[in-house]
Tab-separated table of C-alpha atoms and ligand atoms in Angstrom:
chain	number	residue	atom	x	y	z
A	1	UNK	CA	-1.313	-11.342	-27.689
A	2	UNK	CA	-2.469	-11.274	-24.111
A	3	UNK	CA	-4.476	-7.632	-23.321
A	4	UNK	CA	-2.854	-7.174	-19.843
A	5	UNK	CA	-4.813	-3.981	-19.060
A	6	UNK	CA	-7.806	-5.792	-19.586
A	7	UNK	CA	-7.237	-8.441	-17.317
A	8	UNK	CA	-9.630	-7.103	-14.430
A	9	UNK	CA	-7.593	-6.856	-11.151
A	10	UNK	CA	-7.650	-6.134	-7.556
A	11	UNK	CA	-5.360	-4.106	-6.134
A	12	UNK	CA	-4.477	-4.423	-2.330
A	13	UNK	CA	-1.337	-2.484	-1.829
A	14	UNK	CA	-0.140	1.228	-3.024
A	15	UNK	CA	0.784	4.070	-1.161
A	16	UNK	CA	-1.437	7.560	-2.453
A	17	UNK	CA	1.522	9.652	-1.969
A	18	UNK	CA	3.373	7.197	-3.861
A	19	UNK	CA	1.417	6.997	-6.616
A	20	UNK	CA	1.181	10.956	-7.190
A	21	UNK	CA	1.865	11.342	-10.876
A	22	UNK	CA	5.197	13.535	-11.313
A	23	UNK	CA	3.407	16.384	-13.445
A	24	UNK	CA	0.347	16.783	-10.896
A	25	UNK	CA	3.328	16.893	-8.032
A	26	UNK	CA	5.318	19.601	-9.750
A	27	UNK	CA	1.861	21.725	-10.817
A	28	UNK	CA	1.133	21.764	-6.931
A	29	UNK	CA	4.851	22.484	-6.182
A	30	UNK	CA	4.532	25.666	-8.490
A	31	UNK	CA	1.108	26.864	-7.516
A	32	UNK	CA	2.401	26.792	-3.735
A	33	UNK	CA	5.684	27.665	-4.353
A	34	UNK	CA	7.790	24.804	-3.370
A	35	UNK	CA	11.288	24.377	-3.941
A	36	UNK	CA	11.219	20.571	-4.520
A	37	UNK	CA	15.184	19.163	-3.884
A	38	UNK	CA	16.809	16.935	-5.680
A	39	UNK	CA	13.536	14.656	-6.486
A	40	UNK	CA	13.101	14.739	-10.492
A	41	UNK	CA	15.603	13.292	-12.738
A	42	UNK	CA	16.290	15.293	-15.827
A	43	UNK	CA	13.492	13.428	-17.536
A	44	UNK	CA	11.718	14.907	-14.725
A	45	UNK	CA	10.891	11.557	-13.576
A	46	UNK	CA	11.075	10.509	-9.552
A	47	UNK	CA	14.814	10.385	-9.327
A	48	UNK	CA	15.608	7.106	-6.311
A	49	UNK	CA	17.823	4.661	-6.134
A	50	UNK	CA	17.977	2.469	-2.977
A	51	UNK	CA	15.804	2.413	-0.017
A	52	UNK	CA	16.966	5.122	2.102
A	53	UNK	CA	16.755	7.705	-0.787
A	54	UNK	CA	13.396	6.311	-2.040
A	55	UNK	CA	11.904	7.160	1.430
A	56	UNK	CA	13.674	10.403	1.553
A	57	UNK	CA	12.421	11.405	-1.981
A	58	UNK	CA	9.314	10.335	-0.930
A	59	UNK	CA	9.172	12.369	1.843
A	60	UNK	CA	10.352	15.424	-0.212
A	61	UNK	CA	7.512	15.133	-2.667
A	62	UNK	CA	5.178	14.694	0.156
A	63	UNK	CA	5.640	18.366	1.266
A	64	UNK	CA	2.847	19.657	-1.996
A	65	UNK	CA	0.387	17.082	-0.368
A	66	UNK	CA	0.031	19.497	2.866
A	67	UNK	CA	-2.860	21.287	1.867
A	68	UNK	CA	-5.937	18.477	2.604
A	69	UNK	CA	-7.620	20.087	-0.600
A	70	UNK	CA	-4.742	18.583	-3.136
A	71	UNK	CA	-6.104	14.882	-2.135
A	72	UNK	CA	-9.036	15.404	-4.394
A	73	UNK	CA	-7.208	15.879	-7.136
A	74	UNK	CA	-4.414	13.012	-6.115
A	75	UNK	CA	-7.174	10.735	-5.521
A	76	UNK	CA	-8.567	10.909	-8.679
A	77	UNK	CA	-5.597	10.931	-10.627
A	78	UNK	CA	-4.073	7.684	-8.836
A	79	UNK	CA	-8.213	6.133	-9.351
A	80	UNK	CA	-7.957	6.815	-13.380
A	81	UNK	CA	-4.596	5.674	-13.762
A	82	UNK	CA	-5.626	2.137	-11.697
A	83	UNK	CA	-8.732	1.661	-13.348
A	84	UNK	CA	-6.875	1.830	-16.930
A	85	UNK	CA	-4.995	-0.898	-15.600
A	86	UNK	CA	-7.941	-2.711	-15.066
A	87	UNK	CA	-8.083	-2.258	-11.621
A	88	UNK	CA	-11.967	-2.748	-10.424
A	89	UNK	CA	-11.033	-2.286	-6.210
A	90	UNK	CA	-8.193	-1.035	-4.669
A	91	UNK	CA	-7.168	-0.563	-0.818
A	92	UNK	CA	-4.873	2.854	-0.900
A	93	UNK	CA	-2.792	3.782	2.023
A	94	UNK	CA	-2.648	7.321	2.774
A	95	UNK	CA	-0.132	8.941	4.806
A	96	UNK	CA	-0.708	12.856	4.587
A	97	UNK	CA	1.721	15.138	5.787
A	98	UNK	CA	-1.279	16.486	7.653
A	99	UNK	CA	-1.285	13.602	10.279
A	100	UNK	CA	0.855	15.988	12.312
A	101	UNK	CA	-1.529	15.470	14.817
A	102	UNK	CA	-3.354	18.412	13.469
A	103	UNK	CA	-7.664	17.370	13.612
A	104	UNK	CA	-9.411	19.284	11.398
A	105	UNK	CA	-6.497	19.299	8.432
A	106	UNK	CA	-6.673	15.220	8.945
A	107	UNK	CA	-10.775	15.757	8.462
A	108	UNK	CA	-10.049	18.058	5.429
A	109	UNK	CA	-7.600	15.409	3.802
A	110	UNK	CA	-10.111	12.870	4.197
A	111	UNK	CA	-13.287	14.458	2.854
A	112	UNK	CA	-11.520	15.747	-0.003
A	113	UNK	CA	-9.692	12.116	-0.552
A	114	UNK	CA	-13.691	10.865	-0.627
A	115	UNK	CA	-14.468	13.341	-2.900
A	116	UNK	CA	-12.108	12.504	-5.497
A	117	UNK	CA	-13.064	8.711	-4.832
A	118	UNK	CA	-16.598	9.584	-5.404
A	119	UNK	CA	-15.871	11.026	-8.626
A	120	UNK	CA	-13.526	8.025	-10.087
A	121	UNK	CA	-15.919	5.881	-8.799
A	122	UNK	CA	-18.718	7.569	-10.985
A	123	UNK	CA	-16.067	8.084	-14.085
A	124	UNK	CA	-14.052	5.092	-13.868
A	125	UNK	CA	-16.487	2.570	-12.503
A	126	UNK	CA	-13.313	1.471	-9.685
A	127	UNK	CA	-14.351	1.038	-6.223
A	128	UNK	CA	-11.955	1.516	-3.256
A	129	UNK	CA	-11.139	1.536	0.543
A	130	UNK	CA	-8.632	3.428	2.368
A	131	UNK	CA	-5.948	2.343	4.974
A	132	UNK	CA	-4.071	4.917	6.782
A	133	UNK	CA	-0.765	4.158	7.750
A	134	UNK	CA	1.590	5.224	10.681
A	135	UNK	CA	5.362	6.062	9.600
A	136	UNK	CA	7.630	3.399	11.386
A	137	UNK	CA	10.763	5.667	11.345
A	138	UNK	CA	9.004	9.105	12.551
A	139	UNK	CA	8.157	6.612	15.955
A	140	UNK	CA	5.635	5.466	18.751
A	141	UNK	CA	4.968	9.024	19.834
A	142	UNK	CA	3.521	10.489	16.704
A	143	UNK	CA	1.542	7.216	15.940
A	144	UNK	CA	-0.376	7.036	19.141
A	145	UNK	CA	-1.168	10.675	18.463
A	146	UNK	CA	-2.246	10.131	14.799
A	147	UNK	CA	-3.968	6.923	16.109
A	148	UNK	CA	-5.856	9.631	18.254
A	149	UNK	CA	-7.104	11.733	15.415
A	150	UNK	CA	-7.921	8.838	13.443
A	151	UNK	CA	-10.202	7.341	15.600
A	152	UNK	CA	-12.421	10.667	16.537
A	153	UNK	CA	-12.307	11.934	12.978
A	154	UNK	CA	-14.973	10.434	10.424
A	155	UNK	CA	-14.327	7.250	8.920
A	156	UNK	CA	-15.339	7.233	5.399
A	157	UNK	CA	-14.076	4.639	3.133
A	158	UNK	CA	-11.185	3.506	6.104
A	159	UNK	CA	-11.226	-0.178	6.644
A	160	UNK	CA	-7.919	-0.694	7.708
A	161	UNK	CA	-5.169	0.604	9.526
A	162	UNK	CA	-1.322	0.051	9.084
A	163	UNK	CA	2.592	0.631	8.856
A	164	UNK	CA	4.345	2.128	6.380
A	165	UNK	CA	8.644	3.539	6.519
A	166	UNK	CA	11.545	2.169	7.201
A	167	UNK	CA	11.420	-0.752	8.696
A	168	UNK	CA	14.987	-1.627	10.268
A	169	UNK	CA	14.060	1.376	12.570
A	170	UNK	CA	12.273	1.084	16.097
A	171	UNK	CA	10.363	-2.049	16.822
A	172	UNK	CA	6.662	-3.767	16.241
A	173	UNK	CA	6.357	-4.037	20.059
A	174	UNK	CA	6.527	0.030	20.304
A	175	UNK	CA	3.459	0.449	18.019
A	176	UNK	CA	1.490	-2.620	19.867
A	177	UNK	CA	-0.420	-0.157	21.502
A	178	UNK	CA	-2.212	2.131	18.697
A	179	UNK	CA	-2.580	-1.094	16.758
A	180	UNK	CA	-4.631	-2.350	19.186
A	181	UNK	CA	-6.593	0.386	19.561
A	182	UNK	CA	-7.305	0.622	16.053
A	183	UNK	CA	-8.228	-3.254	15.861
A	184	UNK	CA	-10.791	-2.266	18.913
A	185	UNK	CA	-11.942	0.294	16.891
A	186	UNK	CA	-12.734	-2.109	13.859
A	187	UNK	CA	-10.375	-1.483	11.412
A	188	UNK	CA	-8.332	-4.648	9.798
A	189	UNK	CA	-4.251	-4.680	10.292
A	190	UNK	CA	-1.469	-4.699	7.998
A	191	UNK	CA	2.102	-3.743	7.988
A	192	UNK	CA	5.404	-3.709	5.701
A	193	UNK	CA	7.608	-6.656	6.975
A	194	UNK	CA	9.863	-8.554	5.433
A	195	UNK	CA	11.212	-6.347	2.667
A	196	UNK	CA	14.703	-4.941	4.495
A	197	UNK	CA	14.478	-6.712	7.347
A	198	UNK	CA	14.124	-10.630	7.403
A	199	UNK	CA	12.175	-13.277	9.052
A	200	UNK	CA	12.505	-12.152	12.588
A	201	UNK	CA	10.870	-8.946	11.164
A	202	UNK	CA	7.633	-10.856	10.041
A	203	UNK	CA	7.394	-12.571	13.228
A	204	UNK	CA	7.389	-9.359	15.229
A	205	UNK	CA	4.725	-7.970	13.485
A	206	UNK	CA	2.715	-11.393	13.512
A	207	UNK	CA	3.121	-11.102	17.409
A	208	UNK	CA	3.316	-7.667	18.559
A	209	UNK	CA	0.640	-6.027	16.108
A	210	UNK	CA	-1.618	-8.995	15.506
A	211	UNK	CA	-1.709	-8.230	11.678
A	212	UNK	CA	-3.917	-9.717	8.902
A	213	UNK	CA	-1.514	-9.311	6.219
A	214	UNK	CA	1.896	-8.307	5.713
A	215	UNK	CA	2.808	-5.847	3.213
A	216	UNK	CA	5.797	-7.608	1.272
A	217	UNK	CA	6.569	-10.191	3.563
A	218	UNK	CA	8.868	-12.140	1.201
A	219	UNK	CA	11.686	-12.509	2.876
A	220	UNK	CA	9.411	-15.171	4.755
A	221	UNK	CA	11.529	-17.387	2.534
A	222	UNK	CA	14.797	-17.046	4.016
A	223	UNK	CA	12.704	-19.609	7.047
A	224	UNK	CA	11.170	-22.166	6.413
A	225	UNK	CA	9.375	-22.519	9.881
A	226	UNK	CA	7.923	-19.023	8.667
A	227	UNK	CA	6.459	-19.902	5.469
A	228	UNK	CA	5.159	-22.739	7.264
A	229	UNK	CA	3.175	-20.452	9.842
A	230	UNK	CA	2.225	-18.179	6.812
A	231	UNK	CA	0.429	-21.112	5.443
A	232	UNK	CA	-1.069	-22.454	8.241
A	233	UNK	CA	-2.547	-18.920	9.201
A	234	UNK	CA	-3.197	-18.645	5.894
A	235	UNK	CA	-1.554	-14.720	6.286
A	236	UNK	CA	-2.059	-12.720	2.471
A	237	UNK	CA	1.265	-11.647	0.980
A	238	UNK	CA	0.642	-7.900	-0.439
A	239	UNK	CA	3.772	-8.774	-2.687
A	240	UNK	CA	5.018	-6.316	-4.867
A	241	UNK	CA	7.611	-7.703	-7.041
A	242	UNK	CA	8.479	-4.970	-9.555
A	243	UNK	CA	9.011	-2.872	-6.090
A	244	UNK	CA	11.233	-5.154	-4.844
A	245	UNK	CA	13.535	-5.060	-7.906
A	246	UNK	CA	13.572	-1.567	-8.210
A	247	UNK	CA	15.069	-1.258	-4.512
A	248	UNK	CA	17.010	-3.954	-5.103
A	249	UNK	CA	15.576	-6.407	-2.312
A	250	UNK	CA	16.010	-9.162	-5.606
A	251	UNK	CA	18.033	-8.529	-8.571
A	252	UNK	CA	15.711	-9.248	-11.047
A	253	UNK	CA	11.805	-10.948	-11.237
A	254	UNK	CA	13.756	-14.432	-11.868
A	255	UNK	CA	14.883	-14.304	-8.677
A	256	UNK	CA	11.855	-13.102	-6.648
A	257	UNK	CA	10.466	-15.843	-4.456
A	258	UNK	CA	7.306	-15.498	-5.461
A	259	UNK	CA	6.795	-18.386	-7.397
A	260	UNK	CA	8.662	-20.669	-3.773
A	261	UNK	CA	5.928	-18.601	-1.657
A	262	UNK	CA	3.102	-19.629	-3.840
A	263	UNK	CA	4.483	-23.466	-4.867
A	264	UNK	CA	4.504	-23.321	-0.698
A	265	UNK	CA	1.191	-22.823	-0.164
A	266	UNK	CA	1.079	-19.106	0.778
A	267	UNK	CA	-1.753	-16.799	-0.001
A	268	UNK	CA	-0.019	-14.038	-2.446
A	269	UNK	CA	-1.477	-11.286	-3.830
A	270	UNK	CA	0.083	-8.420	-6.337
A	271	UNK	CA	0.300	-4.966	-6.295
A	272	UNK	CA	2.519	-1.640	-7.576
A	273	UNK	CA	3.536	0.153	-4.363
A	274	UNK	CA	4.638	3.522	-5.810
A	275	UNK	CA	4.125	3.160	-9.745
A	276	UNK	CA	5.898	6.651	-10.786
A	277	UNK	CA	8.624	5.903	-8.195
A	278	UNK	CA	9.418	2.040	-9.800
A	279	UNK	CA	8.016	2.592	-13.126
A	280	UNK	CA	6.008	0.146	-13.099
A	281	UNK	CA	1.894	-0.933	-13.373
A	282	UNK	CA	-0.468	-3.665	-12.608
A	283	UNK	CA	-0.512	-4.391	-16.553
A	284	UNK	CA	3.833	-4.180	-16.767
A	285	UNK	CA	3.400	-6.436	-13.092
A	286	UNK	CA	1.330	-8.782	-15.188
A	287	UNK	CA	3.139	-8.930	-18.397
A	288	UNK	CA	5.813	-9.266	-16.208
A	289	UNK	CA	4.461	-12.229	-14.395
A	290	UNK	CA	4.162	-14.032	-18.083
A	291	UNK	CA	6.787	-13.314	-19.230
A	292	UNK	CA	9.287	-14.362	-16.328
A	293	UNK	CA	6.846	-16.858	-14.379
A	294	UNK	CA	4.397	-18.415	-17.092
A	295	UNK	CA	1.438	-16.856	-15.350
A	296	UNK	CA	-1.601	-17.556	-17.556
A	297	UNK	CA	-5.137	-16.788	-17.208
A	298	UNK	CA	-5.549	-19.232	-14.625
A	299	UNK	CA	-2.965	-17.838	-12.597
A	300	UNK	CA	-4.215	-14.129	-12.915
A	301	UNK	CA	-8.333	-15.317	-12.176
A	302	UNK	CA	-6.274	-16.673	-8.956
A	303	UNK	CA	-4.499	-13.213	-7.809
A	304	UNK	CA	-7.807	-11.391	-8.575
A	305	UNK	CA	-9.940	-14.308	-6.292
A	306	UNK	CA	-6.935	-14.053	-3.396
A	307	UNK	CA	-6.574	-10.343	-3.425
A	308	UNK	CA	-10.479	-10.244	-3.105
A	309	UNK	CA	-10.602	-12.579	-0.238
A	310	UNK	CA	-8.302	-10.763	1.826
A	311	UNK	CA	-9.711	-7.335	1.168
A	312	UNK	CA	-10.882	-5.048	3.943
A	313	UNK	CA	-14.205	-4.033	2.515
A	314	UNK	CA	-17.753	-4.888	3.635
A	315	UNK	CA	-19.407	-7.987	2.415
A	316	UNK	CA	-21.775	-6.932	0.099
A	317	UNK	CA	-18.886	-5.494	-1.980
A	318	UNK	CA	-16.968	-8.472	-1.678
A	319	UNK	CA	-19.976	-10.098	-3.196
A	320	UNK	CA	-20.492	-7.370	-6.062
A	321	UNK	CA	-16.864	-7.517	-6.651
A	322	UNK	CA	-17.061	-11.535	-7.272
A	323	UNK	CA	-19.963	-11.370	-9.201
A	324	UNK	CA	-17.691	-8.843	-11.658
A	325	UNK	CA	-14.709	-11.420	-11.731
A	326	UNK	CA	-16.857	-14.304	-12.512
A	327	UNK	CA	-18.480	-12.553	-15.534
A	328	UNK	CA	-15.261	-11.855	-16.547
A	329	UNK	CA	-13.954	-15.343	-16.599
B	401	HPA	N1	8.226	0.197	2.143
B	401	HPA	C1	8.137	0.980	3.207
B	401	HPA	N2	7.535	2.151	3.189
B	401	HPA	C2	6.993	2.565	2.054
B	401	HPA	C3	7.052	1.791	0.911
B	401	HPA	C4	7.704	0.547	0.958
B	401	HPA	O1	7.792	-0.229	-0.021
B	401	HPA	N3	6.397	2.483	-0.058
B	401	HPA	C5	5.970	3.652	0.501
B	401	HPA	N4	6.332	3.692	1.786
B	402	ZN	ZN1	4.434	-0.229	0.402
């Protein structure tokens, strides 16, 4: 029997707010007295079922993340939970309801985010980067401002900088500008493509925000001329399969393309997205991956390797980082 937790991973793609765990989210909804609507199941699970309510949940549960101080806590609890998956580095996009263009509550968030980080770090032995992310549907306006507090607020563990929310509203060439000035500033670009939209999605983003990697990006497969670029640019998928079948972007794991993308010669990577929303892990993503795909150890040494190469972080991680997956081989 395969030990999937122990399988050492790295993990490029999951949303903090995402990954809240439901009990820390309804301890902070009681202590500040939050009515929280509609968003737990009677299990008092994350109650979503399609796209449009998933965001809306997710915006709901959001609301006991306004106080910058919670992120401590947060990050920790989303750091232990990784690392018993066997996740040794992460990249975690945060998107605090405190990006409401308000300075010092973004500075808060983000020193208390470090704080937790420094203390699963210490605990847990995982390392990880952050990647703030704009919110597609709440528009240009509010990204260019939060692209404003970004860049004259401290930068701690931010490497990157990306897009996040629905993505069948507005357009990639009305958020050209704050991705520039983020690139300027440094940081590496990704953004969600290609889940609910298709190919002409992907291309927008490829074109307007100059991106490194796409989150998703598998509907790349619906064009062959895509996939085609994908390869040549060698462009990292941030593919989160048991995501995509709990929105229902594929029925089932049978039919996600990943195994097309990678037989194509695309550079795919896996990840969770919102565990406690799609009930899912890196070791049920992996298990998965055997059970549906065949992926062997081979396979999984070759995620790990990919997902490392296309990381955000500083070199001399990268090399600390390979030295761990080789000694695990
Ligand atoms: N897509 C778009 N926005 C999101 C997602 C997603 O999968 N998860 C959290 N925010
Ligand atoms: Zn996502």
């Amino acid at each position: 029997m395969t030990d999937f937790l122990a399988i050492p991973k790295i993990e490029l793609h999951i949303h903090l707010e995402g990954a809240a765990p439901p009990a820390l989210v309804r301890d902070l909804a009681a202590e500040q007295n939050i009515h929280l609507e509609g968003l737990f199941d009677a299990a008092g699970e994350y109650a979503s079922s399609d796209f449009t309510s998933f965001l809306a949940a997710y915006e709901e549960m959001s609301k006991v993340f306004a106080e910058p101080a919670s992120y401590r806590a947060l990050t920790e609890a989303v750091l232990e939970e990784q690392a018993a998956n066997g996740v040794i580095y992460t990249e975690i996009f945060l998107s605090p309801p405190s990006l409401n263009f308000d300075e010092p509550a973004w500075r808060d968030m983000l020193a208390a985010a470090e704080a937790g980080a420094d203390a699963a770090e210490a605990k847990h032995g995982i390392a990880c980067r952050f990647i703030p992310v704009i919110i597609r549907h709440h528009g240009p306006e509010k990204a260019r401002e939060s692209v404003e507090v970004m860049l004259r607020a401290p930068r701690g563990r931010m490497r990157g900088f990306g897009m996040a929310g629905d993505e069948r509203e507005f357009h990639p060439r009305d958020f050209a500008r704050p991705f520039a000035m983020m690139r300027e500033a440094g940081f590496r670009l990704t953004a969600h493509a290609g889940e609910f939209e298709g190919p002409e999605s992907i291309r927008a983003a490829l074109d307007h925000l100059h991106v490194e990697r796409l989150g998703h990006g598998v509907r790349a497969i619906e064009d062959p001329a895509l996939v085609a670029r994908l390869v040549l640019q060698q462009i990292p998928l941030e593919l989160c399969p048991g995501s995509n079948v709990a929105l229902g972007v594929y029925p089932n794991l049978a039919a996600h393309p990943i195994m097309q993308l990678r037989g194509a010669g695309c550079v795919i990577t896996v990840s969770t997205d919102d565990p406690p929303f799609f009930h899912n892990s890196m070791a049920d993503e992996y298990a998965s991956l055997s059970a549906v795909h065949g992926f062997a150890a081979d396979d999984f040494a070759k995620l790990a390797r990919a997902a490392l190469d296309a990381a955000f972080c500083e070199p001399e991680l990268r090399v600390k980082l390979a030295q761990s997956l080789d000694g695990a081989a």
